[in-house]
């Protein structure tokens, strides 16, 4: 019989569940240890901005937030370094196409690329972009090279998902799940001033949106694998039987998304804590850009040190 610590680790890793969900860098690492694919969700705003950039054929290099090495990192890759929301606004972005500072393009002056999805929609597309972020990008970088294939040269496949590309991601995942791939969904969350994790409901909705898309593709989250729920399916003869079951956390994320859609997704995003924060400082357009369900048909896949369309 396994020890208490091992049993706890299995439970927290949602062992035996093919589709799992857990928060932030620590939770993501726990459920991705034996996974094949990790889907990172940071709706406000890293994966939303990533989705927009990748849809415009930009290779996106995630990078740590407020790291003084970012400029040198971008130069080494002949990439543009994205600026912060406030910096982009100070450079002259006034909220509409052709307004503000940035670079001359086609007779107009465009905003510089930034973490703001609305500002990125106004920016001139670039071939390569270094996109610092305090949450989503650091999780993506930490997960790369881990998972079931770690040490084999394959490693974990890391995908960026948002409300804007949730159907595209679900369609990409569906045949891989049918073939047996284990998937970890990682809502990034935000940070309190003391650095601790603040679970952010918009990321739960984003993950749930992908899961709802999977259900639309024919995946059955509630299929009974015939395993006694009191028995740990993470090892032994029950492991394969449990392969098709979504974890309770994953199923509840889907339910949360469906509830948000029922209430009005755009209104829900504007009313959540992160949305209200952005509106309060003048970035309502970012929330609206994030709420554009299925606006982009692209799957950002991390390869090496950058995301490109899968």
Coordinates of C-alpha atoms in Angstrom, one line a residue:
X1 CA 0.0 0.0 0.0
X2 CA 1.4 3.4 -1.0
X3 CA 2.2 6.0 1.7
X4 CA 0.2 9.0 2.6
X5 CA 2.4 11.4 0.7
X6 CA 2.3 9.4 -2.5
X7 CA -1.5 9.1 -2.3
X8 CA -1.8 12.8 -1.8
X9 CA 0.4 13.5 -4.7
X10 CA -1.7 11.2 -6.9
X11 CA -4.9 12.9 -5.9
X12 CA -3.5 16.4 -6.4
X13 CA -2.2 15.4 -9.8
X14 CA -5.6 14.1 -10.8
X15 CA -3.9 10.8 -11.6
X16 CA -5.7 8.5 -14.0
X17 CA -7.8 11.3 -15.6
X18 CA -7.1 11.9 -19.2
X19 CA -8.2 15.5 -19.1
X20 CA -7.3 17.5 -15.9
X21 CA -7.3 21.1 -14.8
X22 CA -5.3 22.9 -12.1
X23 CA -4.3 26.5 -11.4
X24 CA -1.0 28.4 -11.9
X25 CA 2.6 27.3 -12.2
X26 CA 2.6 24.9 -9.3
X27 CA -0.8 23.3 -10.2
X28 CA 0.2 23.1 -13.8
X29 CA 3.4 21.3 -13.0
X30 CA 1.6 18.8 -10.8
X31 CA -1.0 17.8 -13.4
X32 CA 1.4 17.9 -16.4
X33 CA 4.1 15.6 -15.0
X34 CA 2.8 12.6 -17.0
X35 CA 0.8 14.6 -19.6
X36 CA 1.3 14.9 -23.3
X37 CA -0.2 18.3 -23.9
X38 CA -0.6 21.4 -21.7
X39 CA -3.1 24.1 -22.6
X40 CA -2.3 27.4 -20.9
X41 CA -5.1 29.9 -20.5
X42 CA -4.5 33.6 -19.5
X43 CA -7.5 35.4 -20.9
X44 CA -6.6 38.9 -19.6
X45 CA -4.3 38.9 -21.4
X46 CA -1.3 36.8 -22.4
X47 CA -3.0 34.0 -24.4
X48 CA -5.5 36.4 -25.9
X49 CA -2.7 38.6 -27.2
X50 CA -0.7 35.4 -28.2
X51 CA -3.8 34.2 -30.2
X52 CA -4.0 37.5 -32.1
X53 CA -0.3 37.6 -32.9
X54 CA -0.1 34.0 -34.0
X55 CA -3.2 34.5 -36.2
X56 CA -1.2 37.3 -37.9
X57 CA 1.7 34.9 -38.6
X58 CA 3.9 36.3 -35.9
X59 CA 6.3 34.0 -34.0
X60 CA 5.8 34.9 -30.4
X61 CA 8.6 34.4 -27.8
X62 CA 7.3 34.3 -24.2
X63 CA 9.5 36.0 -21.7
X64 CA 9.5 36.9 -18.0
X65 CA 7.8 40.1 -16.9
X66 CA 10.0 43.1 -16.0
X67 CA 13.2 41.2 -16.8
X68 CA 16.0 43.6 -17.8
X69 CA 17.4 40.9 -20.2
X70 CA 14.3 41.2 -22.4
X71 CA 15.8 43.8 -24.8
X72 CA 18.9 41.7 -25.4
X73 CA 16.8 38.6 -25.8
X74 CA 14.8 40.3 -28.5
X75 CA 17.9 41.6 -30.3
X76 CA 19.4 38.1 -30.3
X77 CA 16.3 36.8 -32.1
X78 CA 15.9 39.8 -34.4
X79 CA 12.5 40.3 -32.8
X80 CA 10.5 43.3 -31.6
X81 CA 10.1 43.6 -27.9
X82 CA 6.5 44.2 -26.9
X83 CA 5.9 47.1 -24.5
X84 CA 3.5 47.3 -21.6
X85 CA -0.1 48.6 -22.0
X86 CA 0.7 52.0 -20.3
X87 CA 3.9 52.5 -22.2
X88 CA 2.1 51.9 -25.5
X89 CA -0.5 54.4 -24.6
X90 CA 2.1 56.9 -23.6
X91 CA 3.7 56.4 -27.0
X92 CA 0.6 57.8 -28.5
X93 CA -2.0 55.0 -29.0
X94 CA -5.4 56.7 -28.8
X95 CA -7.7 53.8 -29.2
X96 CA -8.3 53.7 -32.9
X97 CA -6.5 52.7 -36.1
X98 CA -4.1 55.4 -37.2
X99 CA -3.9 57.1 -33.9
X100 CA -0.9 57.7 -31.7
X101 CA 2.7 57.0 -32.0
X102 CA 4.6 53.9 -33.1
X103 CA 5.9 53.2 -36.6
X104 CA 4.8 54.6 -39.9
X105 CA 3.0 52.0 -42.0
X106 CA 1.1 52.5 -45.2
X107 CA 0.6 56.2 -44.6
X108 CA -0.5 55.9 -41.1
X109 CA 1.2 55.7 -37.7
X110 CA 0.5 52.5 -35.9
X111 CA 0.7 51.6 -32.2
X112 CA 3.7 49.6 -31.1
X113 CA 3.1 45.9 -30.2
X114 CA 2.1 45.5 -26.6
X115 CA 0.6 42.9 -24.2
X116 CA -2.7 44.7 -24.8
X117 CA -4.8 42.7 -27.3
X118 CA -6.6 45.8 -28.5
X119 CA -3.4 47.6 -29.0
X120 CA -1.9 44.6 -30.8
X121 CA -4.9 44.6 -33.2
X122 CA -3.9 48.2 -34.1
X123 CA -0.1 47.5 -34.4
X124 CA 1.8 46.7 -37.5
X125 CA 2.3 42.9 -37.7
X126 CA 5.9 41.8 -37.1
X127 CA 7.6 38.5 -38.0
X128 CA 8.9 37.9 -34.4
X129 CA 7.7 39.3 -31.1
X130 CA 9.1 38.9 -27.6
X131 CA 6.0 39.1 -25.4
X132 CA 6.7 39.5 -21.6
X133 CA 3.9 38.5 -19.3
X134 CA 3.7 38.1 -15.5
X135 CA 1.7 34.9 -15.6
X136 CA 0.9 33.0 -18.8
X137 CA 4.3 33.3 -20.4
X138 CA 6.2 32.1 -17.4
X139 CA 3.9 29.1 -17.0
X140 CA 4.5 28.2 -20.7
X141 CA 8.2 28.5 -20.4
X142 CA 8.3 26.4 -17.2
X143 CA 6.2 23.6 -18.7
X144 CA 8.2 23.3 -21.9
X145 CA 10.3 20.2 -22.0
X146 CA 8.4 18.5 -19.1
X147 CA 5.6 16.0 -19.1
X148 CA 5.4 12.4 -20.2
X149 CA 8.1 12.8 -22.9
X150 CA 10.6 14.6 -20.7
X151 CA 14.1 13.4 -21.4
X152 CA 13.2 11.8 -24.7
X153 CA 13.6 14.9 -26.8
X154 CA 9.9 15.1 -27.2
X155 CA 8.6 16.7 -24.1
X156 CA 5.3 18.3 -23.3
X157 CA 3.4 20.1 -26.2
X158 CA 2.4 23.5 -24.9
X159 CA -0.6 25.3 -26.5
X160 CA -2.0 28.8 -25.8
X161 CA -5.8 29.0 -25.6
X162 CA -8.2 31.9 -25.2
X163 CA -11.9 32.6 -25.8
X164 CA -10.9 33.9 -29.2
X165 CA -9.5 30.5 -30.4
X166 CA -11.2 28.0 -28.1
X167 CA -12.9 26.1 -31.0
X168 CA -9.7 25.9 -33.0
X169 CA -7.9 24.5 -29.9
X170 CA -10.7 22.0 -29.2
X171 CA -10.6 20.7 -32.8
X172 CA -6.9 20.3 -32.6
X173 CA -7.1 18.5 -29.3
X174 CA -10.0 16.1 -30.1
X175 CA -8.2 13.6 -32.3
X176 CA -5.2 13.6 -30.0
X177 CA -7.4 12.8 -27.0
X178 CA -9.1 10.1 -29.0
X179 CA -5.7 8.6 -29.7
X180 CA -4.9 8.6 -25.9
X181 CA -3.1 11.9 -25.3
X182 CA -3.3 13.1 -21.7
X183 CA -4.2 16.8 -21.5
X184 CA -3.6 19.3 -18.7
X185 CA -5.5 22.6 -18.8
X186 CA -3.8 25.3 -16.8
X187 CA -5.7 28.5 -16.0
X188 CA -2.9 30.9 -15.2
X189 CA -4.6 33.1 -12.7
X190 CA -3.2 36.4 -11.5
X191 CA -1.0 37.6 -8.6
X192 CA -1.8 39.4 -5.4
X193 CA 0.6 42.1 -4.4
X194 CA 2.4 39.6 -2.1
X195 CA 3.1 37.3 -5.0
X196 CA 0.5 34.6 -4.1
X197 CA -1.8 33.2 -6.7
X198 CA -5.2 34.9 -7.3
X199 CA -7.4 32.5 -9.2
X200 CA -9.0 34.5 -11.9
X201 CA -12.5 33.5 -13.0
X202 CA -11.9 34.6 -16.6
X203 CA -9.2 31.9 -16.9
X204 CA -11.6 29.3 -15.6
X205 CA -14.1 30.4 -18.2
X206 CA -11.4 30.2 -20.9
X207 CA -10.4 26.7 -20.0
X208 CA -14.1 25.8 -19.7
X209 CA -14.7 27.2 -23.2
X210 CA -12.1 24.8 -24.6
X211 CA -13.6 21.9 -22.8
X212 CA -17.1 22.8 -24.0
X213 CA -15.6 22.9 -27.5
X214 CA -14.2 19.4 -26.9
X215 CA -17.7 18.2 -25.9
X216 CA -19.0 19.6 -29.2
X217 CA -16.4 17.6 -31.0
X218 CA -17.8 14.4 -29.5
X219 CA -15.7 14.0 -26.3
X220 CA -17.9 12.8 -23.4
X221 CA -16.8 14.4 -20.1
X222 CA -19.2 12.3 -18.0
X223 CA -18.5 8.9 -19.5
X224 CA -18.4 6.3 -16.8
X225 CA -15.2 4.3 -17.2
X226 CA -16.6 1.7 -14.8
X227 CA -14.1 2.4 -12.0
X228 CA -15.1 2.6 -8.4
X229 CA -14.6 6.3 -7.5
X230 CA -13.2 5.2 -4.2
X231 CA -10.4 3.4 -5.9
X232 CA -7.3 5.4 -7.1
X233 CA -7.3 4.8 -10.9
X234 CA -3.8 6.3 -11.2
X235 CA -2.1 2.9 -11.1
X236 CA -2.8 -0.8 -11.5
X237 CA -5.5 -2.5 -13.6
X238 CA -8.0 0.4 -13.4
X239 CA -5.6 2.9 -15.0
X240 CA -6.6 2.2 -18.6
X241 CA -10.3 1.9 -17.8
X242 CA -10.2 5.4 -16.4
X243 CA -8.4 6.9 -19.4
X244 CA -11.5 8.6 -20.8
X245 CA -12.7 10.4 -17.7
X246 CA -12.3 14.1 -17.2
X247 CA -11.4 15.2 -13.8
X248 CA -14.0 16.9 -11.6
X249 CA -12.1 20.1 -11.9
X250 CA -12.3 20.0 -15.7
X251 CA -16.0 19.3 -15.7
X252 CA -16.7 22.1 -13.3
X253 CA -14.7 24.5 -15.5
X254 CA -17.0 23.6 -18.4
X255 CA -20.0 24.2 -16.2
X256 CA -18.7 27.6 -15.1
X257 CA -18.1 28.6 -18.8
X258 CA -21.7 27.6 -19.8
X259 CA -23.1 29.6 -16.9
X260 CA -21.1 32.7 -18.0
X261 CA -22.4 32.3 -21.6
X262 CA -25.9 32.1 -20.2
X263 CA -25.4 35.3 -18.4
X264 CA -23.7 37.0 -21.3
X265 CA -20.0 36.3 -21.8
X266 CA -19.0 39.9 -22.6
X267 CA -20.9 41.3 -19.6
X268 CA -19.4 38.6 -17.4
X269 CA -15.9 39.5 -18.5
X270 CA -16.5 43.2 -17.9
X271 CA -17.9 42.5 -14.4
X272 CA -15.2 40.1 -13.1
X273 CA -12.4 41.5 -11.0
X274 CA -9.8 41.4 -13.7
X275 CA -12.1 43.0 -16.2
X276 CA -13.2 45.8 -13.8
X277 CA -9.5 46.4 -13.1
X278 CA -8.8 47.0 -16.8
X279 CA -11.8 49.1 -17.3
X280 CA -10.9 51.3 -14.3
X281 CA -7.5 52.1 -15.9
X282 CA -8.8 52.8 -19.4
X283 CA -8.5 49.4 -21.1
X284 CA -12.1 48.4 -21.7
X285 CA -11.2 47.6 -25.3
X286 CA -8.9 44.8 -24.0
X287 CA -11.8 43.1 -22.3
X288 CA -13.9 43.3 -25.4
X289 CA -11.1 41.9 -27.5
X290 CA -10.8 39.0 -25.1
X291 CA -14.5 38.3 -25.2
X292 CA -14.6 37.9 -29.0
X293 CA -15.5 34.2 -29.0
X294 CA -14.0 32.2 -31.8
X295 CA -12.6 35.3 -33.6
X296 CA -9.4 33.5 -34.6
X297 CA -8.9 30.1 -36.2
X298 CA -5.4 29.4 -34.9
X299 CA -3.6 27.1 -32.4
X300 CA -0.4 28.7 -31.0
X301 CA 2.0 25.8 -30.4
X302 CA 5.3 26.3 -28.5
X303 CA 8.3 25.0 -30.4
X304 CA 11.7 25.7 -29.2
X305 CA 11.5 29.2 -27.6
X306 CA 8.6 30.5 -29.6
X307 CA 4.9 30.0 -30.5
X308 CA 3.8 29.5 -34.1
X309 CA 0.5 28.3 -35.6
X310 CA 0.2 24.5 -35.3

